[in-house]
mmCIF file of C-alpha atoms in Angstrom:
data_model
loop_
_atom_site.group_PDB
_atom_site.id
_atom_site.type_symbol
_atom_site.label_atom_id
_atom_site.label_comp_id
_atom_site.label_asym_id
_atom_site.label_seq_id
_atom_site.Cartn_x
_atom_site.Cartn_y
_atom_site.Cartn_z
ATOM 1 C CA MET A 1 18.297 -17.035 -23.088
ATOM 2 C CA GLN A 2 21.153 -15.061 -21.512
ATOM 3 C CA HIS A 3 19.886 -11.921 -23.263
ATOM 4 C CA SER A 4 16.459 -12.437 -21.648
ATOM 5 C CA PHE A 5 18.016 -12.725 -18.180
ATOM 6 C CA GLU A 6 20.087 -9.593 -18.776
ATOM 7 C CA HIS A 7 16.981 -7.752 -19.949
ATOM 8 C CA ALA A 8 15.097 -8.881 -16.808
ATOM 9 C CA ARG A 9 17.979 -7.707 -14.606
ATOM 10 C CA ARG A 10 18.149 -4.324 -16.340
ATOM 11 C CA LEU A 11 14.382 -3.850 -16.090
ATOM 12 C CA SER A 12 14.461 -4.883 -12.427
ATOM 13 C CA ARG A 13 17.187 -2.339 -11.669
ATOM 14 C CA ARG A 14 15.056 0.379 -13.280
ATOM 15 C CA MET A 15 11.941 -0.742 -11.421
ATOM 16 C CA GLY A 16 13.902 -0.836 -8.152
ATOM 17 C CA LYS A 17 14.926 2.785 -8.725
ATOM 18 C CA ALA A 18 11.339 3.747 -9.577
ATOM 19 C CA VAL A 19 10.119 2.114 -6.362
ATOM 20 C CA ALA A 20 12.786 3.997 -4.372
ATOM 21 C CA VAL A 21 11.611 7.301 -5.895
ATOM 22 C CA ALA A 22 7.993 6.372 -5.107
ATOM 23 C CA LEU A 23 8.946 5.649 -1.488
ATOM 24 C CA VAL A 24 10.658 9.023 -1.107
ATOM 25 C CA LEU A 25 7.683 10.829 -2.664
ATOM 26 C CA LEU A 26 5.265 8.881 -0.444
ATOM 27 C CA ALA A 27 7.222 9.872 2.658
ATOM 28 C CA ILE A 28 7.432 13.553 1.676
ATOM 29 C CA LEU A 29 3.756 13.803 0.714
ATOM 30 C CA SER A 30 2.652 11.946 3.848
ATOM 31 C CA VAL A 31 4.557 14.289 6.134
ATOM 32 C CA CYS A 32 3.220 17.332 4.247
ATOM 33 C CA ILE A 33 -0.376 16.093 4.481
ATOM 34 C CA VAL A 34 -0.156 15.346 8.214
ATOM 35 C CA VAL A 35 1.489 18.704 8.956
ATOM 36 C CA LEU A 36 -1.090 20.537 6.827
ATOM 37 C CA ALA A 37 -3.926 18.710 8.595
ATOM 38 C CA PHE A 38 -2.714 19.912 11.997
ATOM 39 C CA VAL A 39 -1.692 23.414 10.897
ATOM 40 C CA ASP A 40 -4.839 24.124 8.871
ATOM 41 C CA PRO A 41 -7.899 22.312 10.272
ATOM 42 C CA LEU A 42 -10.101 24.135 7.744
ATOM 43 C CA TRP A 43 -8.210 22.417 4.919
ATOM 44 C CA LEU A 44 -8.797 19.030 6.568
ATOM 45 C CA SER A 45 -12.483 19.850 7.140
ATOM 46 C CA ALA A 46 -12.925 20.870 3.494
ATOM 47 C CA HIS A 47 -11.117 17.763 2.251
ATOM 48 C CA LEU A 48 -13.158 15.409 4.432
ATOM 49 C CA THR A 49 -16.412 17.161 3.520
ATOM 50 C CA ARG A 50 -15.645 16.707 -0.195
ATOM 51 C CA THR A 51 -14.610 13.084 0.337
ATOM 52 C CA TYR A 52 -17.339 11.825 2.673
ATOM 53 C CA ALA A 53 -20.207 14.351 2.276
ATOM 54 C CA PRO A 54 -21.376 14.414 5.901
ATOM 55 C CA PRO A 55 -25.041 15.234 6.545
ATOM 56 C CA THR A 56 -24.178 18.285 8.666
ATOM 57 C CA ALA A 57 -21.518 20.986 8.677
ATOM 58 C CA PHE A 58 -18.210 19.576 9.809
ATOM 59 C CA ALA A 59 -15.345 21.137 11.764
ATOM 60 C CA VAL A 60 -12.324 19.084 12.815
ATOM 61 C CA SER A 61 -11.323 18.912 16.472
ATOM 62 C CA PRO A 62 -7.733 18.208 17.573
ATOM 63 C CA LEU A 63 -8.789 14.685 18.643
ATOM 64 C CA GLN A 64 -10.279 14.028 15.220
ATOM 65 C CA SER A 65 -7.145 15.372 13.518
ATOM 66 C CA ALA A 66 -5.027 12.963 15.553
ATOM 67 C CA LEU A 67 -7.325 10.026 14.780
ATOM 68 C CA PHE A 68 -7.378 10.861 11.064
ATOM 69 C CA ALA A 69 -3.577 11.115 11.129
ATOM 70 C CA GLY A 70 -3.408 7.670 12.751
ATOM 71 C CA VAL A 71 -5.627 6.100 10.093
ATOM 72 C CA PHE A 72 -3.623 7.835 7.363
ATOM 73 C CA ALA A 73 -0.343 6.677 8.925
ATOM 74 C CA ALA A 74 -1.579 3.080 8.990
ATOM 75 C CA GLN A 75 -2.500 3.257 5.309
ATOM 76 C CA THR A 76 0.684 4.924 4.120
ATOM 77 C CA GLY A 77 2.853 2.824 6.418
ATOM 78 C CA LEU A 78 1.516 -0.395 4.916
ATOM 79 C CA VAL A 79 1.816 0.925 1.367
ATOM 80 C CA GLY A 80 5.366 2.068 2.135
ATOM 81 C CA TRP A 81 6.321 -1.326 3.562
ATOM 82 C CA ALA A 82 4.790 -3.097 0.557
ATOM 83 C CA LEU A 83 6.696 -0.832 -1.835
ATOM 84 C CA TRP A 84 9.906 -1.490 0.107
ATOM 85 C CA ALA A 85 9.313 -5.264 -0.155
ATOM 86 C CA LEU A 86 8.613 -4.898 -3.876
ATOM 87 C CA GLY A 87 11.871 -2.981 -4.231
ATOM 88 C CA ARG A 88 13.674 -5.836 -2.457
ATOM 89 C CA ALA A 89 12.110 -8.288 -4.933
ATOM 90 C CA PHE A 90 13.360 -6.191 -7.852
ATOM 91 C CA ASP A 91 16.801 -5.985 -6.228
ATOM 92 C CA ALA A 92 16.887 -9.778 -5.844
ATOM 93 C CA ILE A 93 15.967 -10.233 -9.504
ATOM 94 C CA ALA A 94 18.566 -7.667 -10.606
ATOM 95 C CA ALA A 95 21.334 -9.267 -8.535
ATOM 96 C CA ASN A 96 20.776 -12.930 -9.451
ATOM 97 C CA ASP A 97 18.895 -15.126 -11.829
ATOM 98 C CA ALA A 98 15.316 -13.960 -12.231
ATOM 99 C CA LEU A 99 14.013 -16.966 -10.320
ATOM 100 C CA THR A 100 15.483 -17.254 -6.850
ATOM 101 C CA ALA A 101 14.010 -18.147 -3.503
ATOM 102 C CA GLU A 102 14.761 -14.596 -2.360
ATOM 103 C CA SER A 103 12.880 -12.949 -5.241
ATOM 104 C CA GLY A 104 9.919 -15.265 -4.641
ATOM 105 C CA LEU A 105 9.927 -14.493 -0.916
ATOM 106 C CA TRP A 106 10.019 -10.717 -1.415
ATOM 107 C CA THR A 107 7.394 -10.818 -4.166
ATOM 108 C CA ARG A 108 5.074 -12.740 -1.855
ATOM 109 C CA ARG A 109 5.801 -10.321 1.019
ATOM 110 C CA ALA A 110 5.051 -7.347 -1.232
ATOM 111 C CA GLY A 111 1.751 -8.969 -2.170
ATOM 112 C CA LEU A 112 0.895 -9.507 1.489
ATOM 113 C CA GLY A 113 1.801 -5.882 2.239
ATOM 114 C CA PHE A 114 -0.405 -4.574 -0.553
ATOM 115 C CA LEU A 115 -3.193 -6.922 0.586
ATOM 116 C CA ALA A 116 -2.967 -5.545 4.133
ATOM 117 C CA ALA A 117 -2.918 -1.982 2.773
ATOM 118 C CA ALA A 118 -5.987 -2.649 0.617
ATOM 119 C CA ILE A 119 -7.879 -4.094 3.585
ATOM 120 C CA VAL A 120 -6.945 -1.102 5.759
ATOM 121 C CA MET A 121 -8.041 1.279 2.985
ATOM 122 C CA ILE A 122 -11.397 -0.493 2.709
ATOM 123 C CA LEU A 123 -11.864 -0.345 6.491
ATOM 124 C CA SER A 124 -10.684 3.265 6.699
ATOM 125 C CA HIS A 125 -13.759 4.604 4.916
ATOM 126 C CA PRO A 126 -16.256 3.601 7.629
ATOM 127 C CA LEU A 127 -13.670 4.352 10.313
ATOM 128 C CA ASN A 128 -13.092 7.870 8.980
ATOM 129 C CA THR A 129 -16.816 8.574 8.784
ATOM 130 C CA ALA A 130 -17.221 7.358 12.366
ATOM 131 C CA ILE A 131 -14.366 9.656 13.419
ATOM 132 C CA MET A 132 -16.085 12.537 11.614
ATOM 133 C CA SER A 133 -19.205 12.073 13.722
ATOM 134 C CA ILE A 134 -17.355 12.159 17.057
ATOM 135 C CA GLY A 135 -18.887 14.951 19.081
ATOM 136 C CA ALA A 136 -21.962 15.222 16.874
ATOM 137 C CA PRO A 137 -25.273 15.261 18.722
ATOM 138 C CA PRO A 138 -27.387 12.090 18.721
ATOM 139 C CA GLY A 139 -29.246 11.787 15.455
ATOM 140 C CA SER A 140 -26.444 13.512 13.562
ATOM 141 C CA ARG A 141 -23.900 10.712 13.822
ATOM 142 C CA PHE A 142 -23.300 8.649 10.734
ATOM 143 C CA ILE A 143 -21.186 5.937 9.195
ATOM 144 C CA SER A 144 -20.610 5.266 5.529
ATOM 145 C CA VAL A 145 -19.428 2.085 3.861
ATOM 146 C CA ALA A 146 -17.847 2.065 0.407
ATOM 147 C CA PHE A 147 -15.859 -0.322 -1.740
ATOM 148 C CA PRO A 148 -14.212 1.810 -4.437
ATOM 149 C CA ALA A 149 -12.768 0.298 -7.598
ATOM 150 C CA GLY A 150 -9.235 1.313 -6.582
ATOM 151 C CA GLU A 151 -9.347 -0.850 -3.481
ATOM 152 C CA PHE A 152 -10.821 -3.727 -5.481
ATOM 153 C CA LEU A 153 -7.966 -3.408 -7.966
ATOM 154 C CA ALA A 154 -5.462 -3.336 -5.083
ATOM 155 C CA LEU A 155 -6.915 -6.601 -3.775
ATOM 156 C CA ILE A 156 -6.567 -8.233 -7.191
ATOM 157 C CA VAL A 157 -3.009 -6.989 -7.752
ATOM 158 C CA SER A 158 -1.923 -8.030 -4.261
ATOM 159 C CA GLY A 159 -3.375 -11.483 -4.836
ATOM 160 C CA ALA A 160 -1.486 -11.718 -8.125
ATOM 161 C CA LEU A 161 1.779 -10.779 -6.392
ATOM 162 C CA ILE A 162 1.197 -13.413 -3.709
ATOM 163 C CA VAL A 163 0.520 -16.068 -6.361
ATOM 164 C CA PHE A 164 3.519 -14.996 -8.486
ATOM 165 C CA GLY A 165 5.758 -15.145 -5.419
ATOM 166 C CA HIS A 166 4.528 -18.655 -4.696
ATOM 167 C CA VAL A 167 5.001 -19.691 -8.345
ATOM 168 C CA ILE A 168 8.577 -18.375 -8.261
ATOM 169 C CA ALA A 169 9.268 -20.368 -5.079
ATOM 170 C CA VAL A 170 7.835 -23.548 -6.631
ATOM 171 C CA ALA A 171 9.818 -22.993 -9.854
ATOM 172 C CA VAL A 172 13.025 -22.572 -7.841
ATOM 173 C CA ALA A 173 12.320 -25.783 -5.918
ATOM 174 C CA ILE A 174 11.655 -27.684 -9.162
ATOM 175 C CA ASP A 175 14.832 -26.251 -10.718
ATOM 176 C CA GLU A 176 16.904 -27.332 -7.697
ATOM 177 C CA GLU A 177 15.341 -30.795 -7.818
ATOM 178 C CA ASN A 178 16.097 -31.093 -11.548
ATOM 179 C CA ARG A 179 19.715 -30.037 -10.982
ATOM 180 C CA GLY A 180 19.990 -32.861 -8.458
ATOM 181 C CA PHE A 181 19.078 -35.395 -11.145
ATOM 182 C CA VAL A 182 21.701 -34.184 -13.600
#
């Protein structure tokens, strides 16, 4: 049994490091994308045209660039916070027994963060298409709704993390209760 706990700690340390690398990469890529969007509006226009296929030619205004950056910041901010919480859960597992109240709490928080990020990503599609049609003449405005498989998967995984966090908390409470009997 001790070998299993040591293996879980070692794996959690590795996963914590992987999450830290992912956070750094997310931050670097996010800054690069936002800077590129403001420096090269043609790049942003081409990207949005490929992604959303507007019915008319599309050129990004400074207001639209700022609004797109805000939506993107909300998405990446929530994903970043969820990754940070997941890293804290791995750190708690690596530092203690695998099942602690702290690891359960951070696992549940990571799940809630990923759930919020998935919801924002689902809502960002119609929001981004509405932003694209700002300034378009009447009859040319549009909105598009989509529910891609990636967002559906994010909802499922976030729900699993929330449930696992709750299960860990219940297991810790049962373990503490059992120790009281002995």
